GROMACS .gro file of C-alpha atoms in nm:
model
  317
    1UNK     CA    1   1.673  -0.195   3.439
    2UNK     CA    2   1.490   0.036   3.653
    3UNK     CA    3   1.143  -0.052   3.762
    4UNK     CA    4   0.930   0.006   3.477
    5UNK     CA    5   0.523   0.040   3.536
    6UNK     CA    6   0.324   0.061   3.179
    7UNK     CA    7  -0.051   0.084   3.161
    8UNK     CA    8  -0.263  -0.006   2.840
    9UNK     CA    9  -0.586   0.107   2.747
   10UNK     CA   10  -0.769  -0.135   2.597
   11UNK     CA   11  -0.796  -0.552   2.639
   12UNK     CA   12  -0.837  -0.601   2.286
   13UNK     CA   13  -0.624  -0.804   2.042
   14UNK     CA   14  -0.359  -0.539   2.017
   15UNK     CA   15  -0.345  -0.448   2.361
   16UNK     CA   16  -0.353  -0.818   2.509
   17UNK     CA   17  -0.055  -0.870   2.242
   18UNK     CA   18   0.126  -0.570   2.313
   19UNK     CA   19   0.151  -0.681   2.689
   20UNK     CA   20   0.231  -1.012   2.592
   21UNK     CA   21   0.512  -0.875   2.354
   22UNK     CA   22   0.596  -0.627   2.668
   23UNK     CA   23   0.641  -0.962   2.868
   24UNK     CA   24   0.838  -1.119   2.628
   25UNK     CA   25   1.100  -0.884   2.629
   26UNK     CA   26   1.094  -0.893   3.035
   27UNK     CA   27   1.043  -0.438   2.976
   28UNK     CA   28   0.823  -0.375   3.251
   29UNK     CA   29   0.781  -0.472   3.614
   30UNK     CA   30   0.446  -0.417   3.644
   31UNK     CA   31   0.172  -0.408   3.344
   32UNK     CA   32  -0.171  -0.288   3.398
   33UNK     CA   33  -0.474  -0.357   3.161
   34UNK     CA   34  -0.770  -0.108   3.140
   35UNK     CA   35  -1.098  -0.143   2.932
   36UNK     CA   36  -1.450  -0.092   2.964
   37UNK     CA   37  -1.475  -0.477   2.973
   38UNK     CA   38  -1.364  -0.517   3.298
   39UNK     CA   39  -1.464  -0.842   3.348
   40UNK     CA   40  -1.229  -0.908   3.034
   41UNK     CA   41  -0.913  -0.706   3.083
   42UNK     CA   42  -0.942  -0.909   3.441
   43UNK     CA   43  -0.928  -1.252   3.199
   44UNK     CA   44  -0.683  -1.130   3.004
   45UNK     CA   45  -0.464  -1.043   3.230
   46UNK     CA   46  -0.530  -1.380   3.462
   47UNK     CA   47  -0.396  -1.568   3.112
   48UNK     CA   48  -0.111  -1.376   3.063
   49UNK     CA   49  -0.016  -1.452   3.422
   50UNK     CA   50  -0.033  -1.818   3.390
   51UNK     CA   51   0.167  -1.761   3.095
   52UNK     CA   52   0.425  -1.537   3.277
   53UNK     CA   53   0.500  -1.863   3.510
   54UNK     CA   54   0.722  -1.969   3.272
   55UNK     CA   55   0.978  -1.652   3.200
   56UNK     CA   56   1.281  -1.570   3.328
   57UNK     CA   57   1.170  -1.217   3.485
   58UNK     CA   58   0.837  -1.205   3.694
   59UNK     CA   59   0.645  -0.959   3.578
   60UNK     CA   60   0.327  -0.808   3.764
   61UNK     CA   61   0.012  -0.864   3.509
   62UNK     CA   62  -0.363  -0.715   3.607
   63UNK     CA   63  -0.651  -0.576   3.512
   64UNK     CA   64  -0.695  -0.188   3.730
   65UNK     CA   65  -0.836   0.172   3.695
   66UNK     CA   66  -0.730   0.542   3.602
   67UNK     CA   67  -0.550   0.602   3.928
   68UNK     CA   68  -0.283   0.361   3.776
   69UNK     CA   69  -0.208   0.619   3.554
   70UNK     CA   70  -0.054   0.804   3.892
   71UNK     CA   71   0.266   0.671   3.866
   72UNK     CA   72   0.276   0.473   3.519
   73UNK     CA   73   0.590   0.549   3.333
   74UNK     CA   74   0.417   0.450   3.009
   75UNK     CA   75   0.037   0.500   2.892
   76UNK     CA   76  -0.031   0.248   2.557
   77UNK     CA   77  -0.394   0.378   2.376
   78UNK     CA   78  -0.486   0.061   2.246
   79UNK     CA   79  -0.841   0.151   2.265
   80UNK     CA   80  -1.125   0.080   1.999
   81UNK     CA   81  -1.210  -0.173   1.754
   82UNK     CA   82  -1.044  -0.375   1.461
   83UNK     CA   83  -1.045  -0.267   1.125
   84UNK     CA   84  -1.298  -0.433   0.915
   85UNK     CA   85  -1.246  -0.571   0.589
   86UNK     CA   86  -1.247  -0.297   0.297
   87UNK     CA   87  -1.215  -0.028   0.567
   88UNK     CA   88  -0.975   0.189   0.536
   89UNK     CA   89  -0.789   0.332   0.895
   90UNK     CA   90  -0.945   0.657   0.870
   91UNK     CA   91  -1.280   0.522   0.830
   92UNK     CA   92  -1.264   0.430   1.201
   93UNK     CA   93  -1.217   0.816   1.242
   94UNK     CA   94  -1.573   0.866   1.386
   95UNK     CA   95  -1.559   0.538   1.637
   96UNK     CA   96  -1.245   0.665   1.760
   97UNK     CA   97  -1.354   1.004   1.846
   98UNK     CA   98  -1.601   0.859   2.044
   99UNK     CA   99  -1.339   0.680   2.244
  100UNK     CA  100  -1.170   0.990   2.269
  101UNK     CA  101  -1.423   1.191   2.405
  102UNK     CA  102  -1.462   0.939   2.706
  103UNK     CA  103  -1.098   0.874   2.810
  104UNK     CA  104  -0.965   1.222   2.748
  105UNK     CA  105  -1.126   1.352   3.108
  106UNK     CA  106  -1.045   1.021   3.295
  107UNK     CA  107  -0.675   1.070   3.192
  108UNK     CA  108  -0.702   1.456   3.258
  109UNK     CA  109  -0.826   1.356   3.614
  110UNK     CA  110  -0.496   1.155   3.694
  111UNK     CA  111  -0.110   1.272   3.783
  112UNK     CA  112   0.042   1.076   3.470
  113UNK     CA  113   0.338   1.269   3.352
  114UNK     CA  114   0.500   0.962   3.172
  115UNK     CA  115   0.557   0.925   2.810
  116UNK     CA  116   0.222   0.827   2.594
  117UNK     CA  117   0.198   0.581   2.294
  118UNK     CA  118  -0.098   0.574   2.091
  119UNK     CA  119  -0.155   0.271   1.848
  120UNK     CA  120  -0.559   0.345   1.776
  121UNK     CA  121  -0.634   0.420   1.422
  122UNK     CA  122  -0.631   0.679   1.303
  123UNK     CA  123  -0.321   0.648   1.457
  124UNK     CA  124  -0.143   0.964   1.360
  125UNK     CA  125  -0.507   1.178   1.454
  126UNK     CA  126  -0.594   1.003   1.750
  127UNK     CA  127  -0.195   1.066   1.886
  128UNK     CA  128  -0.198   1.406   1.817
  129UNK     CA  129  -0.537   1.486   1.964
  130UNK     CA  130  -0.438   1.318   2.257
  131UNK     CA  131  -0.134   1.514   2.270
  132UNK     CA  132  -0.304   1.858   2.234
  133UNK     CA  133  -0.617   1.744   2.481
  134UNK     CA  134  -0.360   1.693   2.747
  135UNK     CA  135  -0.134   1.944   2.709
  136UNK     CA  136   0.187   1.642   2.676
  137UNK     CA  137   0.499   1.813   2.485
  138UNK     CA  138   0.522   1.678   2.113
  139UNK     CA  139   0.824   1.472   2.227
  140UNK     CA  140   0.639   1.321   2.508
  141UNK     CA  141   0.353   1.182   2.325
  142UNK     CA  142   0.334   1.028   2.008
  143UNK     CA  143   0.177   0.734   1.825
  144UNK     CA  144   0.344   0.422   1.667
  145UNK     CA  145   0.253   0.565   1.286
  146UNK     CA  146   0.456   0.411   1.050
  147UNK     CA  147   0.664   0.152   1.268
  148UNK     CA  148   0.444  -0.140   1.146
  149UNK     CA  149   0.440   0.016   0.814
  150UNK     CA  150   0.833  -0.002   0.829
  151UNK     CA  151   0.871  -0.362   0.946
  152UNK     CA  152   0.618  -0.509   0.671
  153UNK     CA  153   0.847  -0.289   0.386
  154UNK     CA  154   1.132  -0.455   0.485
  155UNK     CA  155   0.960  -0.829   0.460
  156UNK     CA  156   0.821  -0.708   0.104
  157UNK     CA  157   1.189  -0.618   0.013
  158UNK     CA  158   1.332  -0.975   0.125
  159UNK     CA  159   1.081  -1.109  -0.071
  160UNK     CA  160   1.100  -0.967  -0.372
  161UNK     CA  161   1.521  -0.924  -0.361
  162UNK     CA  162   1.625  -1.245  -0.162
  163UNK     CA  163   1.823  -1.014   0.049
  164UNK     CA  164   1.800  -1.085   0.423
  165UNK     CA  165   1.541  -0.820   0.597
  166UNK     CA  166   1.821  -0.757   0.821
  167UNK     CA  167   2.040  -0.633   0.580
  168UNK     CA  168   1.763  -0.387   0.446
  169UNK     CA  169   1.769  -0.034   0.517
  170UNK     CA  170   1.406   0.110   0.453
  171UNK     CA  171   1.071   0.269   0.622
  172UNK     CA  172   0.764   0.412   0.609
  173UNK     CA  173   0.692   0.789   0.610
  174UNK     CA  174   0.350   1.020   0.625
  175UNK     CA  175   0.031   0.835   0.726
  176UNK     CA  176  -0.012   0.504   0.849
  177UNK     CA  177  -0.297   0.453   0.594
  178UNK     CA  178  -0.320   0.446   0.221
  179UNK     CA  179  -0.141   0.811   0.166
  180UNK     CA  180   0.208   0.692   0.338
  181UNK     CA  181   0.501   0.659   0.132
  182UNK     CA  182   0.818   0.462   0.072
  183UNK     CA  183   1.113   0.712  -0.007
  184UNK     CA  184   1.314   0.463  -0.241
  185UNK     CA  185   1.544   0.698  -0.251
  186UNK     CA  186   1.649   0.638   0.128
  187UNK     CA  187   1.660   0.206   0.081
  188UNK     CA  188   1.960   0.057   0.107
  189UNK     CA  189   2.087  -0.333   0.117
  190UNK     CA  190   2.438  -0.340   0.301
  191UNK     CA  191   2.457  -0.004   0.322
  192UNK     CA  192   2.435   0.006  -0.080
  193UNK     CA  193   2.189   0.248  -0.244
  194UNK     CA  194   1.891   0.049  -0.333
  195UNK     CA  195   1.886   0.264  -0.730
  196UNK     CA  196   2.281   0.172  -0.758
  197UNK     CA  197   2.148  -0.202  -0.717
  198UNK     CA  198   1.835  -0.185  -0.966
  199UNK     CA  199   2.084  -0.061  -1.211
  200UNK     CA  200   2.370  -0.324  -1.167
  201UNK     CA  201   2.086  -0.596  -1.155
  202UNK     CA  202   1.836  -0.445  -1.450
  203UNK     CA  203   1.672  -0.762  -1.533
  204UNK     CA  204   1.540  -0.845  -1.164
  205UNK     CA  205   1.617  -0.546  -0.950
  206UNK     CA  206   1.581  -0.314  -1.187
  207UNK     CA  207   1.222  -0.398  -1.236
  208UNK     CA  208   1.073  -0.326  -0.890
  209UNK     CA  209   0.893  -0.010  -0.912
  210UNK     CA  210   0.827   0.191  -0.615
  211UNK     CA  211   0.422   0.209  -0.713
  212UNK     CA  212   0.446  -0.231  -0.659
  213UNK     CA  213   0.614  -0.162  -0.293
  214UNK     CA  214   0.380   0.105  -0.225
  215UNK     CA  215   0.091  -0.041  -0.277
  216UNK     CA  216   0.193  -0.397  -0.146
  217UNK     CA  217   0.305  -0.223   0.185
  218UNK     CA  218  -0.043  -0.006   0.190
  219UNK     CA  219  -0.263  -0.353   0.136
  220UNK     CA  220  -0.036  -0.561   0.395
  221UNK     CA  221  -0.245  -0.505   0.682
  222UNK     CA  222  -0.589  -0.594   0.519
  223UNK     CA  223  -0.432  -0.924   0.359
  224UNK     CA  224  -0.400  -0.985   0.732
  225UNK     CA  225  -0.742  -0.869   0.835
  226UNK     CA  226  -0.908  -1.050   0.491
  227UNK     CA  227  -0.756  -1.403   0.631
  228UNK     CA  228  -0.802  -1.333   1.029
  229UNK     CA  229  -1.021  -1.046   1.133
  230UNK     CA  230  -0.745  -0.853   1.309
  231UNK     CA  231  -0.376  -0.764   1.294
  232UNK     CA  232  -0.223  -0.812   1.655
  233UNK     CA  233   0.115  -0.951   1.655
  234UNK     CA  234   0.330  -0.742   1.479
  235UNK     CA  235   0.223  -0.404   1.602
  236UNK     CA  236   0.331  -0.585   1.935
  237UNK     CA  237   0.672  -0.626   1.858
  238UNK     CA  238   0.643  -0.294   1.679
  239UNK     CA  239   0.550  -0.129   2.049
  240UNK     CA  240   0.775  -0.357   2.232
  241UNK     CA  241   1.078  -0.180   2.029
  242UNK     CA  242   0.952   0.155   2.081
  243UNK     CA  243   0.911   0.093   2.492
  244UNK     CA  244   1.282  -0.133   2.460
  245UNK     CA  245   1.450   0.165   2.320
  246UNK     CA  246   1.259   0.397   2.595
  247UNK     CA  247   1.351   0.178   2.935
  248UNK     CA  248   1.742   0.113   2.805
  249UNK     CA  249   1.777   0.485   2.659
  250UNK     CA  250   1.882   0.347   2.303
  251UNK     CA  251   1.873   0.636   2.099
  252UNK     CA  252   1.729   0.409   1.798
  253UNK     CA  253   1.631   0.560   1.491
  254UNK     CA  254   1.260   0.439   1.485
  255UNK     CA  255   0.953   0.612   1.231
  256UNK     CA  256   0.702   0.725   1.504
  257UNK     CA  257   0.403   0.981   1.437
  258UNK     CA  258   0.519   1.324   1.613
  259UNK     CA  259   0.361   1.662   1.593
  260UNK     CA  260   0.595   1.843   1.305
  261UNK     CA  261   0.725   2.219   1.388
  262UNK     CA  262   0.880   2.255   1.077
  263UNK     CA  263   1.054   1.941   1.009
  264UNK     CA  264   1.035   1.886   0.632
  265UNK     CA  265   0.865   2.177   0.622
  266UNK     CA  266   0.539   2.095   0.820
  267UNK     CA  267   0.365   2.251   1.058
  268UNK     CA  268   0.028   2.177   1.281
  269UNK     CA  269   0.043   1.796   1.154
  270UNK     CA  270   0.115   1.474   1.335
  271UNK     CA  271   0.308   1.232   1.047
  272UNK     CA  272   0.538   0.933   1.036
  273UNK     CA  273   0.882   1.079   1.006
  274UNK     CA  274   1.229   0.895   1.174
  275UNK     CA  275   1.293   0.968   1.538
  276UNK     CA  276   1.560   0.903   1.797
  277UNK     CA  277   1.418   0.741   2.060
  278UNK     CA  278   1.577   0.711   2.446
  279UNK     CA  279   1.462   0.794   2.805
  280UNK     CA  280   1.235   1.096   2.767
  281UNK     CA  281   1.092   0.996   2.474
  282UNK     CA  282   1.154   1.122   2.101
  283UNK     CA  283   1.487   1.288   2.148
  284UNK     CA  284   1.547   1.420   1.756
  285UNK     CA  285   1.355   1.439   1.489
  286UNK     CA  286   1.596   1.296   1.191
  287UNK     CA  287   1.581   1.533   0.842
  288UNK     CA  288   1.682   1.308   0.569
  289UNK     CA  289   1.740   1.431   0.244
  290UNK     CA  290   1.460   1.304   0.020
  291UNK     CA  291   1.388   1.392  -0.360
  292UNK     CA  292   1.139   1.664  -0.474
  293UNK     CA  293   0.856   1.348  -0.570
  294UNK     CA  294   0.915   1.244  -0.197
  295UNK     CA  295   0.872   1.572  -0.086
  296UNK     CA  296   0.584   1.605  -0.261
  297UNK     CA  297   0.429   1.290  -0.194
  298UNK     CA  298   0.487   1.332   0.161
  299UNK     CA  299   0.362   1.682   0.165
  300UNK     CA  300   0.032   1.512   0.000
  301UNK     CA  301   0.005   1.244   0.305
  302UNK     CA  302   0.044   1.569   0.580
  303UNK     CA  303  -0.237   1.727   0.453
  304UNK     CA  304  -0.468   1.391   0.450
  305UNK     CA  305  -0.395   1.388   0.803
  306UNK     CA  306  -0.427   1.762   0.825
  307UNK     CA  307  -0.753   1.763   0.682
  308UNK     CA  308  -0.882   1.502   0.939
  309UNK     CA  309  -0.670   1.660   1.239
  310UNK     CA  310  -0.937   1.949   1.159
  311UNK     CA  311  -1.273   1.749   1.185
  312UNK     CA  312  -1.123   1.609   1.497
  313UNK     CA  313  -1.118   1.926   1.672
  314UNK     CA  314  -1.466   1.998   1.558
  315UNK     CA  315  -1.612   1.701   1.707
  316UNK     CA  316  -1.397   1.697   2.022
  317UNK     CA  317  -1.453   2.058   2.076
   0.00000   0.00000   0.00000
């Protein structure tokens, strides 16, 4: 693996767990933690370092500054707050724009020219503002979107069908936030249409309705935050994936948030679509077929984000 440098923004839950994930997986060399805290990104990353004693890979863990952004390979925008219970992600809209507004010139002041994740909610505005502020090529700079989203529909699926998740084919598409979407019509166990199975199985497949998943996938995160204040853990193993397929050039089909030119026939909107991931970054956007309520559906969750992609440029104008 070549030497890998990755700097966070923010020493928050997600960010401290996203470096610990990053650890973990032994995918960096070098891990840098950046908040306005300074005095707490410093902590955190003292912690983690006692923890690193005990891997297999050493891995360089501290708190630093903007100019680490020189030569960074990967930037992580784990900035902001948690969600609070009832909140939905887009009500964090207006606290995130504020965050925006004070690290868009500190990154614009550095050299970075790596390859920029964003994970703040929002996540599919505050990735594509970031990506437009900077001037970063769509491909280059993207958010996490629907990745979590994907992950917690294949636990629901396991659940609900006994099927191992590993066997599962599914994901997340549109918004990561209440107007994302599952296309059913895209599931598959073993490679077997997920449809072919509700109708073999009618008494117990057959009676899982895409509005159930749907919903149960749009409320998983705030059972989380209801019983614990914060989700942390699984969008760390979420971004782990993302930077695993990036450092060993995978080309993994992933669902990431990326600016759409077209693609399913959107334009001027960041949404959660699947992506091949490798070295530089999203590589290919992947068109699946999906069915005209899909379509639709999906078409409904672009212009949620649309809509907010537009106040976003009024306030950070």
């Amino acid at each position: 693996m070549k030497q890998t440098k990755i700097v966070i923004l923010g020493a928050g839950h997600v960010g401290t767990h996203c470096a610990l994930s990053l650890m973990f997986c032994s995918l960096a060399n070098e891990i840098v933690l950046i908040d306005t805290d300074e005095e707490k990104a410093k902590s955190q990353a003292l912690d983690l370092d006692d923890m690193g004693v005990c891997l297999p890979a050493k891995v360089v863990i501290r708190s630093g500054s903007y100019e680490d952004l020189d030569d960074a390979d990967i930037l992580v925008n784990a900035i902001g707050r948690s969600r609070k219970e009832g909140e939905t992600r887009l009500d964090m809209f207006g606290d995130s724009m504020e965050r925006l507004k004070d690290i868009i010139p500190k990154i614009q002041d550095t050299k970075f020219r790596g390859i920029l994740i964003s994970i703040t909610n929002p996540a599919d505005v505050v990735g594509e503002c970031l990506r437009k502020a900077l001037g970063i090529e769509r491909f280059r700079c993207f958010s996490t979107g629907t990745s979590l989203d994907s992950l917690r529909i294949k636990r629901i699926l396991e659940e609900k069908t006994g099927y191992h998740r590993n066997s599962i084919e599914a994901f997340c598409m549109g918004e990561h936030g209440d107007s994302q979407i599952v296309p059913l019509s895209r599931v598959s166990v073993g490679g077997k249409p997920f449809a072919k199975l509700q109708k073999e199985y009618p008494d117990t497949l057959g009676k899982i309705t895409i509005e159930d998943l749907q919903d149960e996938v749009r409320q998983a995160g705030m059972t989380v935050i209801t019983g614990k204040k914060s989700t942390e853990f699984g969008i760390g193993i979420a971004l782990s994936e993302i930077v695993k397929s990036i450092v060993y050039d995978e080309k993994r089909i992933w669902p990431l948030s990326v600016h759409l030119d077209g693609e399913y026939g959107q334009k001027d909107v960041a949404a959660g679509v699947p992506a091949v991931i490798g070295a530089d970054g999203i590589e290919e956007i992947v068109e699946m077929d999906l069915t005209e309520e899909e379509k639709s559906q999906f078409a409904h969750s672009c212009d949620v984000i649309r809509g907010y992609l537009k106040k976003a440029k009024e306030m950070l104008s």
